mmCIF file of C-alpha atoms and ligand atoms in Angstrom:
data_model
loop_
_atom_site.group_PDB
_atom_site.id
_atom_site.type_symbol
_atom_site.label_atom_id
_atom_site.label_comp_id
_atom_site.label_asym_id
_atom_site.label_seq_id
_atom_site.Cartn_x
_atom_site.Cartn_y
_atom_site.Cartn_z
ATOM 1 C CA MET A 1060 -4.877 -20.728 4.030
ATOM 2 C CA GLU A 1061 -5.753 -23.475 6.479
ATOM 3 C CA VAL A 1062 -9.271 -24.791 5.864
ATOM 4 C CA ILE A 1063 -10.960 -26.638 8.742
ATOM 5 C CA ILE A 1064 -14.264 -28.356 8.000
ATOM 6 C CA LYS A 1065 -16.539 -29.292 10.896
ATOM 7 C CA SER A 1066 -19.676 -31.413 10.837
ATOM 8 C CA SER A 1067 -22.075 -28.763 12.217
ATOM 9 C CA TYR A 1068 -22.526 -25.108 13.179
ATOM 10 C CA GLU A 1069 -21.973 -26.055 16.837
ATOM 11 C CA GLU A 1070 -18.643 -27.768 16.040
ATOM 12 C CA MET A 1071 -17.566 -24.850 13.846
ATOM 13 C CA SER A 1072 -18.359 -22.468 16.716
ATOM 14 C CA LYS A 1073 -16.487 -24.572 19.292
ATOM 15 C CA THR A 1074 -13.426 -24.781 17.072
ATOM 16 C CA SER A 1075 -13.283 -21.037 16.440
ATOM 17 C CA ALA A 1076 -13.827 -20.288 20.164
ATOM 18 C CA GLN A 1077 -11.016 -22.711 21.032
ATOM 19 C CA ILE A 1078 -8.662 -20.936 18.614
ATOM 20 C CA ILE A 1079 -9.542 -17.550 20.215
ATOM 21 C CA ALA A 1080 -9.218 -18.933 23.773
ATOM 22 C CA ARG A 1081 -5.812 -20.434 22.945
ATOM 23 C CA GLU A 1082 -4.570 -17.026 21.771
ATOM 24 C CA ILE A 1083 -5.957 -15.255 24.889
ATOM 25 C CA LYS A 1084 -4.192 -17.790 27.137
ATOM 26 C CA LYS A 1085 -0.941 -17.228 25.246
ATOM 27 C CA LYS A 1086 -1.230 -13.409 25.443
ATOM 28 C CA HIS A 1087 -3.470 -12.021 28.192
ATOM 29 C CA ASP A 1088 -3.617 -8.556 26.589
ATOM 30 C CA LEU A 1089 -4.531 -9.915 23.181
ATOM 31 C CA VAL A 1090 -5.922 -7.390 20.709
ATOM 32 C CA LEU A 1091 -8.955 -9.064 19.185
ATOM 33 C CA GLY A 1092 -10.779 -7.925 16.048
ATOM 34 C CA LEU A 1093 -14.478 -8.811 16.211
ATOM 35 C CA ALA A 1094 -17.365 -9.302 13.775
ATOM 36 C CA THR A 1095 -21.127 -9.207 14.259
ATOM 37 C CA GLY A 1096 -23.897 -11.098 12.433
ATOM 38 C CA ASP A 1097 -25.472 -14.520 12.804
ATOM 39 C CA THR A 1098 -22.303 -16.503 12.118
ATOM 40 C CA PRO A 1099 -20.255 -15.633 15.240
ATOM 41 C CA LEU A 1100 -23.183 -16.013 17.693
ATOM 42 C CA GLY A 1101 -22.237 -19.630 18.519
ATOM 43 C CA THR A 1102 -18.578 -18.679 18.878
ATOM 44 C CA TYR A 1103 -19.431 -15.896 21.339
ATOM 45 C CA LYS A 1104 -21.734 -18.232 23.266
ATOM 46 C CA GLU A 1105 -18.890 -20.736 23.589
ATOM 47 C CA LEU A 1106 -16.445 -17.991 24.696
ATOM 48 C CA VAL A 1107 -18.966 -16.998 27.396
ATOM 49 C CA ARG A 1108 -19.126 -20.625 28.526
ATOM 50 C CA LEU A 1109 -15.323 -20.858 28.581
ATOM 51 C CA HIS A 1110 -15.235 -17.693 30.727
ATOM 52 C CA LYS A 1111 -17.947 -18.863 33.141
ATOM 53 C CA GLU A 1112 -16.973 -22.509 33.451
ATOM 54 C CA GLU A 1113 -13.243 -22.535 32.779
ATOM 55 C CA GLY A 1114 -12.213 -19.026 33.888
ATOM 56 C CA LEU A 1115 -11.133 -17.710 30.462
ATOM 57 C CA ASP A 1116 -9.908 -14.223 31.416
ATOM 58 C CA PHE A 1117 -10.829 -11.186 29.303
ATOM 59 C CA SER A 1118 -9.713 -8.565 31.823
ATOM 60 C CA LYS A 1119 -6.772 -7.394 29.742
ATOM 61 C CA VAL A 1120 -8.121 -8.208 26.281
ATOM 62 C CA LYS A 1121 -8.691 -5.275 23.934
ATOM 63 C CA THR A 1122 -11.262 -5.499 21.145
ATOM 64 C CA PHE A 1123 -11.928 -3.590 17.944
ATOM 65 C CA ASN A 1124 -15.096 -4.214 15.995
ATOM 66 C CA LEU A 1125 -14.959 -4.284 12.228
ATOM 67 C CA ASP A 1126 -17.894 -2.057 11.454
ATOM 68 C CA GLU A 1127 -20.958 -0.095 12.446
ATOM 69 C CA TYR A 1128 -23.955 1.419 10.658
ATOM 70 C CA ILE A 1129 -23.839 5.170 10.132
ATOM 71 C CA GLY A 1130 -26.659 7.074 11.793
ATOM 72 C CA LEU A 1131 -27.394 4.612 14.594
ATOM 73 C CA ASP A 1132 -26.904 5.551 18.212
ATOM 74 C CA PRO A 1133 -24.574 3.076 20.021
ATOM 75 C CA LEU A 1134 -27.544 2.133 22.242
ATOM 76 C CA ASP A 1135 -29.916 1.485 19.294
ATOM 77 C CA LYS A 1136 -31.058 -2.141 19.372
ATOM 78 C CA ASN A 1137 -29.861 -2.625 15.795
ATOM 79 C CA SER A 1138 -26.409 -1.143 16.344
ATOM 80 C CA TYR A 1139 -23.412 -3.444 16.283
ATOM 81 C CA ASN A 1140 -22.333 -1.931 19.589
ATOM 82 C CA HIS A 1141 -25.571 -3.180 21.174
ATOM 83 C CA PHE A 1142 -25.111 -6.581 19.504
ATOM 84 C CA MET A 1143 -21.617 -6.966 20.993
ATOM 85 C CA TRP A 1144 -22.686 -6.031 24.508
ATOM 86 C CA GLU A 1145 -25.719 -8.345 24.388
ATOM 87 C CA ASN A 1146 -23.926 -11.333 22.930
ATOM 88 C CA LEU A 1147 -20.434 -11.162 24.421
ATOM 89 C CA PHE A 1148 -19.164 -8.201 26.427
ATOM 90 C CA LYS A 1149 -21.761 -8.111 29.216
ATOM 91 C CA HIS A 1150 -21.250 -11.840 29.906
ATOM 92 C CA VAL A 1151 -17.456 -11.782 30.331
ATOM 93 C CA ASN A 1152 -14.999 -9.800 32.501
ATOM 94 C CA ILE A 1153 -13.911 -7.401 29.776
ATOM 95 C CA ASN A 1154 -12.985 -3.840 30.814
ATOM 96 C CA SER A 1155 -15.347 -1.446 28.951
ATOM 97 C CA GLU A 1156 -12.407 0.900 28.413
ATOM 98 C CA ASN A 1157 -10.776 -1.790 26.299
ATOM 99 C CA VAL A 1158 -13.738 -2.127 23.939
ATOM 100 C CA TYR A 1159 -13.797 -0.190 20.658
ATOM 101 C CA VAL A 1160 -16.722 -0.211 18.205
ATOM 102 C CA PRO A 1161 -16.875 2.362 15.392
ATOM 103 C CA GLN A 1162 -19.157 5.206 16.441
ATOM 104 C CA GLY A 1163 -22.114 5.242 14.058
ATOM 105 C CA ASN A 1164 -23.480 8.584 15.231
ATOM 106 C CA THR A 1165 -20.241 10.547 15.006
ATOM 107 C CA ASP A 1166 -20.490 14.109 13.625
ATOM 108 C CA ASP A 1167 -17.329 13.644 11.598
ATOM 109 C CA PRO A 1168 -17.061 10.091 10.216
ATOM 110 C CA GLU A 1169 -13.854 10.791 8.313
ATOM 111 C CA GLU A 1170 -12.018 12.064 11.352
ATOM 112 C CA PHE A 1171 -13.394 9.198 13.386
ATOM 113 C CA CYS A 1172 -12.047 6.682 10.844
ATOM 114 C CA SER A 1173 -8.503 8.156 11.079
ATOM 115 C CA TRP A 1174 -8.741 8.099 14.889
ATOM 116 C CA TYR A 1175 -9.829 4.433 14.806
ATOM 117 C CA GLU A 1176 -6.903 3.434 12.606
ATOM 118 C CA LYS A 1177 -4.496 5.303 14.931
ATOM 119 C CA LYS A 1178 -6.007 3.678 18.007
ATOM 120 C CA ILE A 1179 -5.488 0.196 16.517
ATOM 121 C CA GLU A 1180 -1.882 1.116 15.721
ATOM 122 C CA GLU A 1181 -1.278 2.470 19.267
ATOM 123 C CA THR A 1182 -2.310 -0.864 20.799
ATOM 124 C CA GLY A 1183 0.289 -2.607 18.651
ATOM 125 C CA GLY A 1184 -2.177 -3.802 15.975
ATOM 126 C CA ILE A 1185 -4.725 -6.583 15.921
ATOM 127 C CA ASP A 1186 -3.339 -9.953 17.002
ATOM 128 C CA LEU A 1187 -6.316 -12.064 15.890
ATOM 129 C CA GLN A 1188 -9.108 -10.901 13.589
ATOM 130 C CA ILE A 1189 -12.421 -12.781 13.491
ATOM 131 C CA LEU A 1190 -14.398 -12.473 10.247
ATOM 132 C CA GLY A 1191 -17.678 -13.619 8.752
ATOM 133 C CA ILE A 1192 -18.443 -13.447 5.035
ATOM 134 C CA GLY A 1193 -21.375 -11.840 3.267
ATOM 135 C CA GLY A 1194 -23.290 -13.503 0.427
ATOM 136 C CA ASP A 1195 -21.446 -11.191 -1.998
ATOM 137 C CA GLY A 1196 -18.051 -12.194 -0.543
ATOM 138 C CA HIS A 1197 -17.597 -9.081 1.597
ATOM 139 C CA ILE A 1198 -15.503 -9.046 4.755
ATOM 140 C CA ALA A 1199 -16.545 -6.369 7.217
ATOM 141 C CA PHE A 1200 -18.503 -4.014 4.906
ATOM 142 C CA ASN A 1201 -15.897 -4.138 2.167
ATOM 143 C CA GLU A 1202 -18.361 -4.578 -0.677
ATOM 144 C CA PRO A 1203 -17.301 -5.876 -4.131
ATOM 145 C CA GLY A 1204 -14.779 -3.563 -5.739
ATOM 146 C CA SER A 1205 -13.226 -2.389 -2.445
ATOM 147 C CA SER A 1206 -9.502 -1.808 -2.766
ATOM 148 C CA PHE A 1207 -7.258 -4.330 -1.066
ATOM 149 C CA ALA A 1208 -5.321 -1.299 0.224
ATOM 150 C CA SER A 1209 -8.437 0.289 1.774
ATOM 151 C CA ARG A 1210 -8.391 1.498 5.390
ATOM 152 C CA THR A 1211 -11.206 2.330 7.838
ATOM 153 C CA ARG A 1212 -13.664 4.545 5.979
ATOM 154 C CA VAL A 1213 -17.297 5.174 5.116
ATOM 155 C CA LYS A 1214 -18.764 2.692 2.645
ATOM 156 C CA ALA A 1215 -22.116 2.609 0.852
ATOM 157 C CA LEU A 1216 -23.796 -0.778 1.255
ATOM 158 C CA VAL A 1217 -24.837 -2.758 -1.853
ATOM 159 C CA LYS A 1218 -28.428 -3.839 -2.478
ATOM 160 C CA GLN A 1219 -27.790 -7.471 -1.544
ATOM 161 C CA THR A 1220 -26.316 -6.525 1.858
ATOM 162 C CA ILE A 1221 -29.244 -4.202 2.558
ATOM 163 C CA GLU A 1222 -31.644 -7.038 1.683
ATOM 164 C CA ASP A 1223 -29.661 -9.632 3.695
ATOM 165 C CA ASN A 1224 -29.511 -7.433 6.777
ATOM 166 C CA SER A 1225 -33.124 -6.271 6.607
ATOM 167 C CA ARG A 1226 -34.037 -9.375 8.660
ATOM 168 C CA PHE A 1227 -32.843 -7.478 11.750
ATOM 169 C CA PHE A 1228 -34.920 -4.340 11.034
ATOM 170 C CA ASP A 1229 -38.691 -3.679 10.935
ATOM 171 C CA THR A 1230 -38.589 -2.782 7.221
ATOM 172 C CA GLU A 1231 -35.943 -2.757 4.499
ATOM 173 C CA GLU A 1232 -36.196 1.072 4.403
ATOM 174 C CA ASP A 1233 -34.904 1.152 8.011
ATOM 175 C CA VAL A 1234 -31.574 -0.488 7.063
ATOM 176 C CA PRO A 1235 -28.898 2.241 7.038
ATOM 177 C CA ARG A 1236 -27.337 2.757 3.591
ATOM 178 C CA PHE A 1237 -23.850 3.614 4.881
ATOM 179 C CA ALA A 1238 -21.439 2.117 7.359
ATOM 180 C CA ILE A 1239 -18.047 2.778 8.890
ATOM 181 C CA THR A 1240 -15.889 -0.218 8.111
ATOM 182 C CA MET A 1241 -12.298 -1.280 8.558
ATOM 183 C CA GLY A 1242 -10.715 -1.636 5.153
ATOM 184 C CA VAL A 1243 -9.317 -4.762 3.472
ATOM 185 C CA GLY A 1244 -5.843 -3.304 4.081
ATOM 186 C CA SER A 1245 -6.626 -2.774 7.778
ATOM 187 C CA ILE A 1246 -7.825 -6.396 8.045
ATOM 188 C CA LEU A 1247 -4.788 -7.815 6.252
ATOM 189 C CA ASP A 1248 -2.545 -6.048 8.823
ATOM 190 C CA ALA A 1249 -3.870 -8.389 11.552
ATOM 191 C CA LYS A 1250 -1.221 -10.880 12.676
ATOM 192 C CA LYS A 1251 -3.651 -13.812 12.416
ATOM 193 C CA ILE A 1252 -7.082 -14.073 10.803
ATOM 194 C CA ILE A 1253 -9.881 -16.568 11.261
ATOM 195 C CA LEU A 1254 -12.933 -16.509 8.973
ATOM 196 C CA ILE A 1255 -15.996 -18.561 9.906
ATOM 197 C CA ALA A 1256 -18.935 -19.455 7.677
ATOM 198 C CA ASN A 1257 -21.849 -21.840 7.854
ATOM 199 C CA GLY A 1258 -24.888 -22.891 5.863
ATOM 200 C CA LYS A 1259 -25.753 -23.797 2.275
ATOM 201 C CA ASN A 1260 -26.207 -20.159 1.253
ATOM 202 C CA LYS A 1261 -22.487 -19.517 1.894
ATOM 203 C CA ALA A 1262 -21.231 -22.596 -0.037
ATOM 204 C CA ALA A 1263 -20.749 -20.923 -3.437
ATOM 205 C CA VAL A 1264 -19.035 -17.831 -2.117
ATOM 206 C CA CYS A 1265 -16.755 -19.933 0.122
ATOM 207 C CA ALA A 1266 -15.604 -22.011 -2.872
ATOM 208 C CA GLU A 1267 -14.947 -18.778 -4.771
ATOM 209 C CA PHE A 1268 -12.886 -17.013 -2.124
ATOM 210 C CA ILE A 1269 -10.890 -20.072 -1.095
ATOM 211 C CA GLU A 1270 -10.258 -21.751 -4.442
ATOM 212 C CA GLY A 1271 -11.023 -19.037 -6.989
ATOM 213 C CA PRO A 1272 -8.873 -16.155 -8.195
ATOM 214 C CA ILE A 1273 -7.944 -13.211 -5.962
ATOM 215 C CA THR A 1274 -10.304 -10.411 -6.905
ATOM 216 C CA SER A 1275 -11.655 -7.245 -5.364
ATOM 217 C CA GLN A 1276 -15.069 -8.458 -6.567
ATOM 218 C CA ILE A 1277 -14.933 -10.965 -3.672
ATOM 219 C CA THR A 1278 -13.043 -9.113 -0.987
ATOM 220 C CA ALA A 1279 -12.669 -12.252 1.187
ATOM 221 C CA SER A 1280 -10.319 -13.604 -1.504
ATOM 222 C CA ALA A 1281 -7.747 -11.075 -0.142
ATOM 223 C CA LEU A 1282 -7.194 -13.622 2.639
ATOM 224 C CA GLN A 1283 -5.211 -15.673 0.110
ATOM 225 C CA LEU A 1284 -2.548 -12.944 0.480
ATOM 226 C CA HIS A 1285 -2.273 -13.452 4.253
ATOM 227 C CA THR A 1286 0.305 -15.855 5.739
ATOM 228 C CA LEU A 1287 -1.746 -16.899 8.800
ATOM 229 C CA ALA A 1288 -5.368 -17.145 7.721
ATOM 230 C CA THR A 1289 -7.588 -19.964 8.947
ATOM 231 C CA VAL A 1290 -11.079 -20.666 7.606
ATOM 232 C CA VAL A 1291 -13.489 -22.708 9.726
ATOM 233 C CA LEU A 1292 -16.580 -23.955 7.898
ATOM 234 C CA ASP A 1293 -19.455 -26.240 8.660
ATOM 235 C CA ASP A 1294 -20.204 -29.111 6.301
ATOM 236 C CA GLU A 1295 -22.830 -27.171 4.320
ATOM 237 C CA ALA A 1296 -20.637 -24.135 3.701
ATOM 238 C CA SER A 1297 -17.823 -26.458 2.526
ATOM 239 C CA SER A 1298 -20.058 -28.407 0.112
ATOM 240 C CA LYS A 1299 -18.822 -26.706 -3.083
ATOM 241 C CA LEU A 1300 -15.067 -26.915 -2.324
ATOM 242 C CA LYS A 1301 -13.093 -28.989 -4.827
ATOM 243 C CA ARG A 1302 -10.113 -29.825 -2.567
ATOM 244 C CA LYS A 1303 -12.041 -30.952 0.491
ATOM 245 C CA GLU A 1304 -10.178 -34.271 0.640
ATOM 246 C CA TYR A 1305 -6.840 -32.440 0.967
ATOM 247 C CA TYR A 1306 -8.105 -30.099 3.713
ATOM 248 C CA ASN A 1307 -9.449 -33.074 5.649
ATOM 249 C CA TRP A 1308 -6.192 -34.977 5.236
ATOM 250 C CA VAL A 1309 -4.299 -32.009 6.685
ATOM 251 C CA ARG A 1310 -6.788 -31.889 9.581
ATOM 252 C CA ASP A 1311 -6.494 -35.626 10.277
ATOM 253 C CA ASN A 1312 -2.695 -35.476 10.175
ATOM 254 C CA LYS A 1313 -2.405 -32.152 11.930
ATOM 255 C CA GLN A 1314 0.273 -33.142 14.423
ATOM 256 C CA THR A 1315 2.531 -34.559 11.718
ATOM 257 C CA VAL A 1316 1.852 -31.518 9.521
ATOM 258 C CA GLN A 1317 2.574 -29.091 12.392
ATOM 259 C CA LYS A 1318 5.827 -30.867 13.208
ATOM 260 C CA ARG A 1319 6.921 -30.516 9.588
ATOM 261 C CA ILE A 1320 5.804 -26.947 8.951
ATOM 262 C CA GLY A 1321 6.095 -25.587 12.504
ATOM 263 C CA ARG A 1322 2.702 -23.907 12.631
HETATM 264 C C1 F6R Q 1346 -20.337 -7.761 10.454
HETATM 265 C C2 F6R Q 1346 -19.510 -8.070 9.294
HETATM 266 C C3 F6R Q 1346 -20.107 -8.690 8.074
HETATM 267 C C4 F6R Q 1346 -20.691 -10.070 8.365
HETATM 268 C C5 F6R Q 1346 -21.287 -10.696 7.108
HETATM 269 C C6 F6R Q 1346 -21.951 -12.029 7.363
HETATM 270 O O1 F6R Q 1346 -19.595 -7.181 11.487
HETATM 271 O O2 F6R Q 1346 -18.344 -7.787 9.328
HETATM 272 O O3 F6R Q 1346 -19.124 -8.798 7.079
HETATM 273 O O4 F6R Q 1346 -19.684 -10.910 8.867
HETATM 274 O O5 F6R Q 1346 -22.231 -9.837 6.536
HETATM 275 O O6 F6R Q 1346 -23.068 -11.846 8.197
HETATM 276 P P1 F6R Q 1346 -23.846 -13.103 8.823
HETATM 277 O O7 F6R Q 1346 -22.898 -13.723 9.799
HETATM 278 O O8 F6R Q 1346 -25.038 -12.505 9.497
HETATM 279 O O9 F6R Q 1346 -24.184 -13.998 7.683
#
């Protein structure tokens, strides 16, 4: 796992947007896996800037979102579909037919989940998956205990996630208790993964998933099993890492390192 530590949230966001932009320029029909939440807001803002000011072209890009609350209409202001349109899609030249977000109000969630998996496969699989991390170490809505082999499915949210996400709703009771989520196995199938995290409240869980043992109790630790996973943190989120000096050395000597390891 490559660990990149930046001085601030803004720098973390710029770095992750640059990584995404680089991949889009290399492959115009990139299949991008997307996350919602507070963390990627700066990244999406920077991608919008790159599109508006530097012509970053999304016209052939396909996107698959990680998750969606069950029971919410796609137009509901708290749906992840609405979040994506407000914060990214409506500001860039993406083709709406290339945008996939799990459908929270489907009549048959199980059938929808199989369809979603098949759709990802039909496009050739996700080239680059963007992830955030929950306070309990979840990626997407893969709560502690989720199998590393899990695929897109319905998941019951844990109490901490319901509490964490209640900030977006009028009351905690309004937070849906279930979500459709890509599985850990679906995420690990992505060709490249980038996880971003910021803030003091993510420091402990970041140290655990990067430097601790691989465990389904912290599903982000599954990234240790991936060959091309990059983690971009701000200074606060990196504050409990033990091997910071090494990660920074690799960063400062990146060209030499890349020449040697060809990455
Ligand atoms: C959302 C998602 C979640 C979030 C995580 C962190 O699509 O996949 O796993 O990434 O809950 O959320 P924030 O960024 O709001 O701290």
